[in-house]
PDB file of C-alpha atoms and ligand atoms in Angstrom:
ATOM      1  CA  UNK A 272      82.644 -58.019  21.622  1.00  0.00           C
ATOM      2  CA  UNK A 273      82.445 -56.523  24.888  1.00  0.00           C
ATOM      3  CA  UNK A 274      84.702 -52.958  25.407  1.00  0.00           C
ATOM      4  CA  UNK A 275      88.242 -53.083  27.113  1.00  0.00           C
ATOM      5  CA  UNK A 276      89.424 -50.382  29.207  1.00  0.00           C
ATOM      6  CA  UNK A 277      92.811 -49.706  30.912  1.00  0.00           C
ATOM      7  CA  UNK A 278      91.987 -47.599  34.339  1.00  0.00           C
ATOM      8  CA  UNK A 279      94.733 -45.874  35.959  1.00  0.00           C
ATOM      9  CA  UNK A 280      94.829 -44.905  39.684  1.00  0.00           C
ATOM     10  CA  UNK A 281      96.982 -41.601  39.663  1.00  0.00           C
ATOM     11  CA  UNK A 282     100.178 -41.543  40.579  1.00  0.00           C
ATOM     12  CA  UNK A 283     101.690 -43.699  43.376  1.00  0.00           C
ATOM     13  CA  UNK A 284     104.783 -45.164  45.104  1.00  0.00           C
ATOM     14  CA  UNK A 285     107.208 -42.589  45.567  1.00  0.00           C
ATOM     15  CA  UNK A 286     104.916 -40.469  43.980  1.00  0.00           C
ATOM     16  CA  UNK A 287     102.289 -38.663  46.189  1.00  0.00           C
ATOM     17  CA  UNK A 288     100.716 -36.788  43.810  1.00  0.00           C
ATOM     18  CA  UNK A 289      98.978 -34.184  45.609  1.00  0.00           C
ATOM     19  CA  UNK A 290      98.996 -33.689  49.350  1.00  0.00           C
ATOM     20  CA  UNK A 291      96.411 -31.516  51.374  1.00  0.00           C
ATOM     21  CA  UNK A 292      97.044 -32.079  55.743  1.00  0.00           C
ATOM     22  CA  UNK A 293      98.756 -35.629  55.236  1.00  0.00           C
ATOM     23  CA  UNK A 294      95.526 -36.901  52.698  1.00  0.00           C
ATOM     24  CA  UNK A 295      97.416 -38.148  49.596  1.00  0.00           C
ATOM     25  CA  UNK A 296      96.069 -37.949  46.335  1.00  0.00           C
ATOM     26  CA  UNK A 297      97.683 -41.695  45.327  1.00  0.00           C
ATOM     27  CA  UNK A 298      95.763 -42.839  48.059  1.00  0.00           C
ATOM     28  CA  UNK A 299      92.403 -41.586  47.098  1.00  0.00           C
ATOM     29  CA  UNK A 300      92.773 -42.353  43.245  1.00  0.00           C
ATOM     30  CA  UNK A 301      93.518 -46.277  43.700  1.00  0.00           C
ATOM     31  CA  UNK A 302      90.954 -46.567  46.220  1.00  0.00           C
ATOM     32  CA  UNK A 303      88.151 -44.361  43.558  1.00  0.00           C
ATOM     33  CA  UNK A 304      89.311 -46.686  40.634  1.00  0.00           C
ATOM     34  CA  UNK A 305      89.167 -50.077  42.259  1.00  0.00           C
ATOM     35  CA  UNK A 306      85.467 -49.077  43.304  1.00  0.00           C
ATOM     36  CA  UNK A 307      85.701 -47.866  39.295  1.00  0.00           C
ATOM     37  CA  UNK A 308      86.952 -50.929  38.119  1.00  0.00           C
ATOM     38  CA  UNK A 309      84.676 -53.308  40.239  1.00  0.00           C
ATOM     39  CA  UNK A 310      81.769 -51.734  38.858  1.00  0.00           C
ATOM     40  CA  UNK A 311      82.565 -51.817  35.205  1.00  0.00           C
ATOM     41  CA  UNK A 312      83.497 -55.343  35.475  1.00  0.00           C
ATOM     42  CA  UNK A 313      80.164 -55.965  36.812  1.00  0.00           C
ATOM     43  CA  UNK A 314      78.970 -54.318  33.151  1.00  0.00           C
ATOM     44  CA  UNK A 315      80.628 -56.584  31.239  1.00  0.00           C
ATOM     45  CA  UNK A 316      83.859 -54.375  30.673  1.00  0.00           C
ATOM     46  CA  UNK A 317      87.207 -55.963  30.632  1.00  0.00           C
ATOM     47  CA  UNK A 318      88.771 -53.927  32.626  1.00  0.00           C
ATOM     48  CA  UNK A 319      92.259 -53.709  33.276  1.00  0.00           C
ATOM     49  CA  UNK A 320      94.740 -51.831  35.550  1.00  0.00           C
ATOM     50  CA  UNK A 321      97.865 -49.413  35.469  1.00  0.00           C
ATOM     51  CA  UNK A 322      98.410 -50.090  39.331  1.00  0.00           C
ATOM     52  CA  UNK A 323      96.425 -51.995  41.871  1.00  0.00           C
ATOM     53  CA  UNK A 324      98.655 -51.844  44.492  1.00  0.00           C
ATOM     54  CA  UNK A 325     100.814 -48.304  45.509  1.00  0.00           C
ATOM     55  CA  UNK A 326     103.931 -48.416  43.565  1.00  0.00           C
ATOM     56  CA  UNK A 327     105.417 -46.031  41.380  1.00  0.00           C
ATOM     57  CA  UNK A 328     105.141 -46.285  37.077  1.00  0.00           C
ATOM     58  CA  UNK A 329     106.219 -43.456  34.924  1.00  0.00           C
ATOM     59  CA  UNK A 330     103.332 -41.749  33.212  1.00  0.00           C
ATOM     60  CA  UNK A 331     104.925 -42.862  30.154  1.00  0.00           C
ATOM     61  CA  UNK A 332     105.286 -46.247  31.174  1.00  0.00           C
ATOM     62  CA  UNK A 333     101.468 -46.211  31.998  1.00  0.00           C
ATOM     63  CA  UNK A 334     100.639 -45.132  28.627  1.00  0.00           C
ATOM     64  CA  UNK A 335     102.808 -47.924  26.721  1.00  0.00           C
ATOM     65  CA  UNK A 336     101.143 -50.225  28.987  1.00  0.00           C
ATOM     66  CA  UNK A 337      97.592 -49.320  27.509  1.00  0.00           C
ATOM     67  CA  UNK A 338      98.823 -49.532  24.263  1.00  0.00           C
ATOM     68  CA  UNK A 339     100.550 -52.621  24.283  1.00  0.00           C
ATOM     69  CA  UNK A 340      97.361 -54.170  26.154  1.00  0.00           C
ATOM     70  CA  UNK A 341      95.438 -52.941  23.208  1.00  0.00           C
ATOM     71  CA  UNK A 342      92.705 -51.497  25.092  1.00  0.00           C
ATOM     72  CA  UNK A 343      89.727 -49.791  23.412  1.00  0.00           C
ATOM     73  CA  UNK A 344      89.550 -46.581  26.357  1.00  0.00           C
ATOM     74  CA  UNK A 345      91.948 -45.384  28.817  1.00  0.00           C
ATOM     75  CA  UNK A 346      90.306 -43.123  31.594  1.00  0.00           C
ATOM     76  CA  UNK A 347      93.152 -41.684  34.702  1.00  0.00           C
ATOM     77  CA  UNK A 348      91.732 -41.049  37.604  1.00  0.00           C
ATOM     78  CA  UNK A 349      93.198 -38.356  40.009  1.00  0.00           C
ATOM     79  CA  UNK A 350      92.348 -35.324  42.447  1.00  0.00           C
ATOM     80  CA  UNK A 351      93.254 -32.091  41.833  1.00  0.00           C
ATOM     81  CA  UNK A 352      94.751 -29.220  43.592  1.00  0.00           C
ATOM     82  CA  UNK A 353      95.151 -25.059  43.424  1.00  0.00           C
ATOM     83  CA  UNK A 354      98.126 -23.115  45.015  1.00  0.00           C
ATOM     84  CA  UNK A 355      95.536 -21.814  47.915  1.00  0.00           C
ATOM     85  CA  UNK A 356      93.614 -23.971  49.466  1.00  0.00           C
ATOM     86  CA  UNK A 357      89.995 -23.885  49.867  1.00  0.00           C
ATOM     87  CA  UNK A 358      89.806 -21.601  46.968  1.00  0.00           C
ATOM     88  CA  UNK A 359      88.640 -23.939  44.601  1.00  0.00           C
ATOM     89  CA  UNK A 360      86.143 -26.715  44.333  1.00  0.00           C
ATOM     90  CA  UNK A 361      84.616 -28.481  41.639  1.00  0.00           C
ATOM     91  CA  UNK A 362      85.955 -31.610  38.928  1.00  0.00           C
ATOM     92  CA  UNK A 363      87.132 -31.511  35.568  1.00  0.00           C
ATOM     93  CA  UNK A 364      88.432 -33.509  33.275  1.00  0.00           C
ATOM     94  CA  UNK A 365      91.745 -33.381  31.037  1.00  0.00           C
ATOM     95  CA  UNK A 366      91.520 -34.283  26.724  1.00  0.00           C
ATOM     96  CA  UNK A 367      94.595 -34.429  24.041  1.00  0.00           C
ATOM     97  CA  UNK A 368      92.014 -32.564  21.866  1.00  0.00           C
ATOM     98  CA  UNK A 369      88.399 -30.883  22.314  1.00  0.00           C
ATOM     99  CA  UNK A 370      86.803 -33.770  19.801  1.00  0.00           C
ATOM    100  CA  UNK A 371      85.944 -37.271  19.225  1.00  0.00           C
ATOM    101  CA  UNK A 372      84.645 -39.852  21.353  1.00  0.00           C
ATOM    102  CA  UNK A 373      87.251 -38.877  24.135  1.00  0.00           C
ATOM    103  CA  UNK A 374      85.563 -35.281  24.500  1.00  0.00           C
ATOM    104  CA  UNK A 375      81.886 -37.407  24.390  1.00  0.00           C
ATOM    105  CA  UNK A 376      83.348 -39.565  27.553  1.00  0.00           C
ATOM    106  CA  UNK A 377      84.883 -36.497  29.529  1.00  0.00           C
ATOM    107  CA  UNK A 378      81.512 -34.888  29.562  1.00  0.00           C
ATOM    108  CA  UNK A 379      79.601 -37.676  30.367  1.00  0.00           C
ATOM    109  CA  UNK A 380      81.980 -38.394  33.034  1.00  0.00           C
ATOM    110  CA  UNK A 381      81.724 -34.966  34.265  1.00  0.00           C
ATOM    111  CA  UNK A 382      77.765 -34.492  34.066  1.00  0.00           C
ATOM    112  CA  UNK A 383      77.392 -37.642  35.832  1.00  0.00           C
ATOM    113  CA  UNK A 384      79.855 -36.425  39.139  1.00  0.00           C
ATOM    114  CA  UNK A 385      77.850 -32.819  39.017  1.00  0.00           C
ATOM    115  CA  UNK A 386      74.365 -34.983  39.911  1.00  0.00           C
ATOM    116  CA  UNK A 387      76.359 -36.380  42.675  1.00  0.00           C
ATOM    117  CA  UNK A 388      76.861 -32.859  43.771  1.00  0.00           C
ATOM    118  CA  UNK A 389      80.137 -31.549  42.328  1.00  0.00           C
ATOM    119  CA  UNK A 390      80.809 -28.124  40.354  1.00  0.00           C
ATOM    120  CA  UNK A 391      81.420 -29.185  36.849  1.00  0.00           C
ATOM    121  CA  UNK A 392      84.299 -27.103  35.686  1.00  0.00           C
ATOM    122  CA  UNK A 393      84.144 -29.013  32.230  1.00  0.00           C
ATOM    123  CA  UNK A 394      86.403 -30.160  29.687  1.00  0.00           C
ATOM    124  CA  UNK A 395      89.939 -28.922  28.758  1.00  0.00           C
ATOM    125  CA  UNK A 396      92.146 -29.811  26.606  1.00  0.00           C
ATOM    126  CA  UNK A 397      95.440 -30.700  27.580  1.00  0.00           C
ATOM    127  CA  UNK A 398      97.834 -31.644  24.444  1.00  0.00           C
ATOM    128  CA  UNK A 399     100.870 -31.994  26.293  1.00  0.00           C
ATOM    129  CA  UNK A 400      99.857 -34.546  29.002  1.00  0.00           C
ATOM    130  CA  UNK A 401     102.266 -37.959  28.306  1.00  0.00           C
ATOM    131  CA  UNK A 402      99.219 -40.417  29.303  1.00  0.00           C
ATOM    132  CA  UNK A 403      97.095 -38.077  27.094  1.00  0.00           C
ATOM    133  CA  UNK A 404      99.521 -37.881  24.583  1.00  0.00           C
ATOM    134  CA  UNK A 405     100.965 -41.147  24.387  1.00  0.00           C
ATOM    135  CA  UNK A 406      97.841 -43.152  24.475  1.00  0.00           C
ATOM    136  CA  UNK A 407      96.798 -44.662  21.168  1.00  0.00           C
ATOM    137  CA  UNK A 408      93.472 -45.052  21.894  1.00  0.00           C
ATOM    138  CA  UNK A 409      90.419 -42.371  23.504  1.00  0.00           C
ATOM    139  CA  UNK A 410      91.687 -41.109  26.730  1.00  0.00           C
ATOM    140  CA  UNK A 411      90.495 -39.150  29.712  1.00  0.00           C
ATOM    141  CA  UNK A 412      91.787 -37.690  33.102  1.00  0.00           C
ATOM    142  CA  UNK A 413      89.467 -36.795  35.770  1.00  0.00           C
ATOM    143  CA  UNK A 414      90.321 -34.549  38.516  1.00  0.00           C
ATOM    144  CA  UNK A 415      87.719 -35.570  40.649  1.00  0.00           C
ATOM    145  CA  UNK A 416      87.410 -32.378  43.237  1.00  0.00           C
ATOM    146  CA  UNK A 417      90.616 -30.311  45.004  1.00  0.00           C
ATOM    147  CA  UNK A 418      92.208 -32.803  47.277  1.00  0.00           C
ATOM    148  CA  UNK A 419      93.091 -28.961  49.083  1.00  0.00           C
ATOM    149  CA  UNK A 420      89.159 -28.252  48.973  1.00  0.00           C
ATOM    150  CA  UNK A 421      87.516 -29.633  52.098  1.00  0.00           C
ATOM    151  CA  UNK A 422      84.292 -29.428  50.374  1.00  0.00           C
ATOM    152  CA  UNK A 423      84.994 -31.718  47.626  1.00  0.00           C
ATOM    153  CA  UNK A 424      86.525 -33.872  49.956  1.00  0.00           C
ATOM    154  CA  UNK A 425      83.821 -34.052  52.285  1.00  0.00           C
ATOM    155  CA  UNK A 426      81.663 -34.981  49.013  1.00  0.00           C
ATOM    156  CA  UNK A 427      84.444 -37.766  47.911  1.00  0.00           C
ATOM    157  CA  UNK A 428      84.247 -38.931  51.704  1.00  0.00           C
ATOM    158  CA  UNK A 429      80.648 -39.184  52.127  1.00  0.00           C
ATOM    159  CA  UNK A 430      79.770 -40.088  48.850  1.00  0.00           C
ATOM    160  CA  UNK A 431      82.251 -42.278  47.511  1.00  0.00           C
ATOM    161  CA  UNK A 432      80.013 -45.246  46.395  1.00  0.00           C
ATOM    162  CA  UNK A 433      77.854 -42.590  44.096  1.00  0.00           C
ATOM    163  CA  UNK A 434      81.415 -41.351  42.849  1.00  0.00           C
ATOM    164  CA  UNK A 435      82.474 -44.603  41.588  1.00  0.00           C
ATOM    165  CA  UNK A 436      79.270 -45.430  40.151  1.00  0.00           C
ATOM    166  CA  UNK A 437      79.027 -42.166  38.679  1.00  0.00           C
ATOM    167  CA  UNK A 438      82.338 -42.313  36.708  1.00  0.00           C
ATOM    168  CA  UNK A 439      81.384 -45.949  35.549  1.00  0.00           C
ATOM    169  CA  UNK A 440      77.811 -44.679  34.631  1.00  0.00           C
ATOM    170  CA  UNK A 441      79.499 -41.885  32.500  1.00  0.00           C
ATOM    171  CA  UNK A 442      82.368 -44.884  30.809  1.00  0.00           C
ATOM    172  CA  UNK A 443      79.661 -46.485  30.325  1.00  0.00           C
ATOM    173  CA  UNK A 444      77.264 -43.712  28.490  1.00  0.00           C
ATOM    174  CA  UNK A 445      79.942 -43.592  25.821  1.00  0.00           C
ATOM    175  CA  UNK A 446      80.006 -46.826  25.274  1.00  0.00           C
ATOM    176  CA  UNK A 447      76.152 -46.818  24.973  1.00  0.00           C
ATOM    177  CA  UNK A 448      76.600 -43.837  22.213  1.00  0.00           C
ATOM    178  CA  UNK A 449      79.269 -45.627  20.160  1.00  0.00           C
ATOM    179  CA  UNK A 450      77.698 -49.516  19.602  1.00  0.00           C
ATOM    180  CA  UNK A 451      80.783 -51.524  19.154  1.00  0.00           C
ATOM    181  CA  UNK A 452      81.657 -52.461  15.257  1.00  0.00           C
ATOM    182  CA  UNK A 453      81.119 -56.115  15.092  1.00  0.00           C
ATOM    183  CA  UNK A 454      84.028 -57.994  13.549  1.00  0.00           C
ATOM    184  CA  UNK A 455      84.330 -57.803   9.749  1.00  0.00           C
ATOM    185  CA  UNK A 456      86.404 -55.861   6.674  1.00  0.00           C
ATOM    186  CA  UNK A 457      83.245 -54.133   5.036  1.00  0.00           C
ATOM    187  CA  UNK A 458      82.059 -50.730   5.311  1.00  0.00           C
ATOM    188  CA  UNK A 459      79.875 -48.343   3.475  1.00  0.00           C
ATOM    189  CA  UNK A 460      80.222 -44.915   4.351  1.00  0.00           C
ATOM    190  CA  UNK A 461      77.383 -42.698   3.989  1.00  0.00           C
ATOM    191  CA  UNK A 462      79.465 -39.420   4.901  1.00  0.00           C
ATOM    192  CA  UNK A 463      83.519 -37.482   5.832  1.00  0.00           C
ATOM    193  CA  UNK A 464      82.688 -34.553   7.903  1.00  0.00           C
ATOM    194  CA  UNK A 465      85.405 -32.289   9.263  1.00  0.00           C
ATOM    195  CA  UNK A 466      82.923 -30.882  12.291  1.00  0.00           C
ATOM    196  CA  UNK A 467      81.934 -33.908  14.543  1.00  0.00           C
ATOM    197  CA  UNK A 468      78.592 -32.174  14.749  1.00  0.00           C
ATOM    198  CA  UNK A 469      77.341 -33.089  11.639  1.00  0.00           C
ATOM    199  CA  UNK A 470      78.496 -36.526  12.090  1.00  0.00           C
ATOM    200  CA  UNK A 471      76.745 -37.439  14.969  1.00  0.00           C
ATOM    201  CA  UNK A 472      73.895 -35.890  13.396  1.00  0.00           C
ATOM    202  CA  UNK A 473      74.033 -38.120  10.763  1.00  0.00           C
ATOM    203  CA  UNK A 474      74.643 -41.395  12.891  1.00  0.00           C
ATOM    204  CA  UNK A 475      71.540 -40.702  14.991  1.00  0.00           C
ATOM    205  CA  UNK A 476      69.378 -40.734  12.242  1.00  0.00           C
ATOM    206  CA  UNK A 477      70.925 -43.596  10.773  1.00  0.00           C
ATOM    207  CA  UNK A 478      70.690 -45.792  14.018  1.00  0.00           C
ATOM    208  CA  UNK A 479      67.137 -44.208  14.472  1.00  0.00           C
ATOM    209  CA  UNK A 480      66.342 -46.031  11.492  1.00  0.00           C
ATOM    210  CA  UNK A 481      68.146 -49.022  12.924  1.00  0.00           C
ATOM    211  CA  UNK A 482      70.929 -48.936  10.636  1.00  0.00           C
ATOM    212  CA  UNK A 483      74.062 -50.357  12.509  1.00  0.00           C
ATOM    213  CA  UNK A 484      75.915 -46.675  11.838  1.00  0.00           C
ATOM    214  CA  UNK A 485      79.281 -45.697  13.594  1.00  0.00           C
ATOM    215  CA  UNK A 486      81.966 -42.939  13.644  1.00  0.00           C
ATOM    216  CA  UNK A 487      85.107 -43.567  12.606  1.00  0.00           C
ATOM    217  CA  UNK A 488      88.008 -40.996  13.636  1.00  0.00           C
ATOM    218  CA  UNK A 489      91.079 -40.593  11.559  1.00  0.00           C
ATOM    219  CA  UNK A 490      93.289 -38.007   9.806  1.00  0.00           C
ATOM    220  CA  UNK A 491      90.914 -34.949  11.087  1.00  0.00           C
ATOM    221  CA  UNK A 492      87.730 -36.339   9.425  1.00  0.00           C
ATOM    222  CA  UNK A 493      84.654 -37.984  11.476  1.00  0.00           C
ATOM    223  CA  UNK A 494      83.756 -40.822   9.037  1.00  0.00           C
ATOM    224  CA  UNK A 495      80.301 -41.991   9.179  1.00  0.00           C
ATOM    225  CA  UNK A 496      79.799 -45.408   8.184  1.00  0.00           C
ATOM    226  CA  UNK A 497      77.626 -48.860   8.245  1.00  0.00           C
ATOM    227  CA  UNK A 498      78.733 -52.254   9.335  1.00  0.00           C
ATOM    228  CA  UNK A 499      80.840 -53.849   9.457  1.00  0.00           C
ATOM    229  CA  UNK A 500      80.236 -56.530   7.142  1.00  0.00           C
ATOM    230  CA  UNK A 501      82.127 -60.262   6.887  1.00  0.00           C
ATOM    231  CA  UNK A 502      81.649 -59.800   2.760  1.00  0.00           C
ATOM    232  CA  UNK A 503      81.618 -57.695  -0.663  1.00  0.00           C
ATOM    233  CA  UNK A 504      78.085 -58.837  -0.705  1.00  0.00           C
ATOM    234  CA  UNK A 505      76.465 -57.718   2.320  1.00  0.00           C
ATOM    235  CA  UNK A 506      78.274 -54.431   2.517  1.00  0.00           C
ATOM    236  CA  UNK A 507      76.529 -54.091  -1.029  1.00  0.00           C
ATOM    237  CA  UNK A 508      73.512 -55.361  -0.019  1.00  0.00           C
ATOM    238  CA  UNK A 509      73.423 -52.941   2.663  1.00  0.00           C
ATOM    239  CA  UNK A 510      75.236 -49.824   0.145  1.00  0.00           C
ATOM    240  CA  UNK A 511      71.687 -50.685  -1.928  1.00  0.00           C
ATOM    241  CA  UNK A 512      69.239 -50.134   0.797  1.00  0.00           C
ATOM    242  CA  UNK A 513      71.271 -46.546   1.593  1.00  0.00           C
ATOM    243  CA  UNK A 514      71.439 -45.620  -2.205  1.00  0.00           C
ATOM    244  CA  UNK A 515      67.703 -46.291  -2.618  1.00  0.00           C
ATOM    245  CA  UNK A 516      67.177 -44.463   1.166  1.00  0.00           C
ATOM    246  CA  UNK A 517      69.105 -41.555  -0.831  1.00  0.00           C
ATOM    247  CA  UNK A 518      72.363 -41.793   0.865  1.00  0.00           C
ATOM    248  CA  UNK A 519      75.398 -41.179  -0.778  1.00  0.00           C
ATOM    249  CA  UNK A 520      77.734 -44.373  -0.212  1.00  0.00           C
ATOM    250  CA  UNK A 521      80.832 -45.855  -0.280  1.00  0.00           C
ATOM    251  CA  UNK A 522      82.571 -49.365   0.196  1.00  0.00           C
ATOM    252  CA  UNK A 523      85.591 -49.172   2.244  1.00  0.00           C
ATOM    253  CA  UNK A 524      87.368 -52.507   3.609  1.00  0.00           C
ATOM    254  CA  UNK A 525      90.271 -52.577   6.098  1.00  0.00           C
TER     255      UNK A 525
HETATM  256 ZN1   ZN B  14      97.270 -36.084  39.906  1.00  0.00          ZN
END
């Protein structure tokens, strides 16, 4: 089941975003996640778009348009800018929350641009952003460098092929992280951890033993769990080869 992502080029029609000696930020974002897009597609993403032309959507609207498209990710792609200019260079990248699968993807997203030569000014969380907010599924915003910085956009000029492949190479890192959950209601969890921390730790030593472990995020609890499984009996097939590994286990079905 390959991953579905909804990329959104930031702002646009009436909507400048941005603006730094006529260079518009609307401009530079639907041009970055085209090159985005085309790349991920390439992966075997679906990949679909908020705007691919330059008219104007509501944030809001944006963010009902992910969820109604059901997509997996959402990742918003814009440029950011500081009251002076040229005092400020470097990308980050925006989170509802400083956990989860979201915070995984903002990093990689980030580490990835900093080898292409940008200041990583890391993660933040933002709670009150609508496309953050709104989103039902894991999203991100990048800033990627100070539109009002002529040294990031030097760097998004001259490098703009590495900067698209390095925001798909960090999507696509996540993804690499998190193996999608094949199809099926059965699922033995092997642990409910409040810190994320101890979660992964315990999903990387389950997949290191090749067990087809996952995260699951809900109510404030990282669930750590096998599957999933198309039947009662393999999901206790599997909850046996845990027990006797000396896992504590659980059957859940959805
Ligand atoms: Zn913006």
């Amino acid at each position: 089941m390959p991953y579905s992502i909804m990329l959104d080029a930031g702002h646009g029609g009436r909507d400048p975003g941005a603006v730094y000696n006529g260079r518009q930020e609307k401009d530079d974002t639907l041009r970055l996640t085209l090159a985005v897009g085309e790349i991920l597609q390439n992966n075997d993403i679906d990949v679909e778009y908020t705007r691919t032309t330059d008219v104007y959507e509501s944030p809001y609207q944006k963010a009902m348009e992910a969820n109604e498209a059901g997509v997996d990710f959402f990742v918003s792609i814009h440029r950011n800018s500081f009251p002076t200019d040229n005092a400020v260079s470097g990308v980050e990248s925006l989170v509802y929350s400083l956990s989860g699968i979201k915070l995984e993807m903002a990093q990689n997203i980030n580490d990835q641009l900093e080898s292409v030569g940008f200041v990583n000014l890391g993660v933040k969380a933002r709670p009150n952003l609508v496309v953050l907010k709104r989103t039902k599924m894991p999203a991100v915003l990048v800033e990627v460098g100070f539109i009002n910085s002529d040294t990031d956009n030097q760097l998004f000029d001259n490098n703009f092929d590495d900067i698209a492949h390095a925001i798909a190479a960090g999507i696509l890192d996540t993804f690499n992280q998190s193996p999608a959950p094949v199809p099926g209601n059965y699922r033995v969890q092997v642990g409910s951890f409040r810190n994320p921390v101890y979660a992964n730790r315990l999903v990387n030593e389950l997949q290191a033993q090749d067990y087809p472990a996952f995260i699951e995020e809900g109510d404030g609890y990282f669930r750590v769990r096998v599957g999933n499984f198309p039947s009662l009996d393999a999901a206790v097939d599997m909850e046996r080869r845990l027990k006797r590994a000396g896992y504590v286990t659980l059957i859940v079905s959805s």
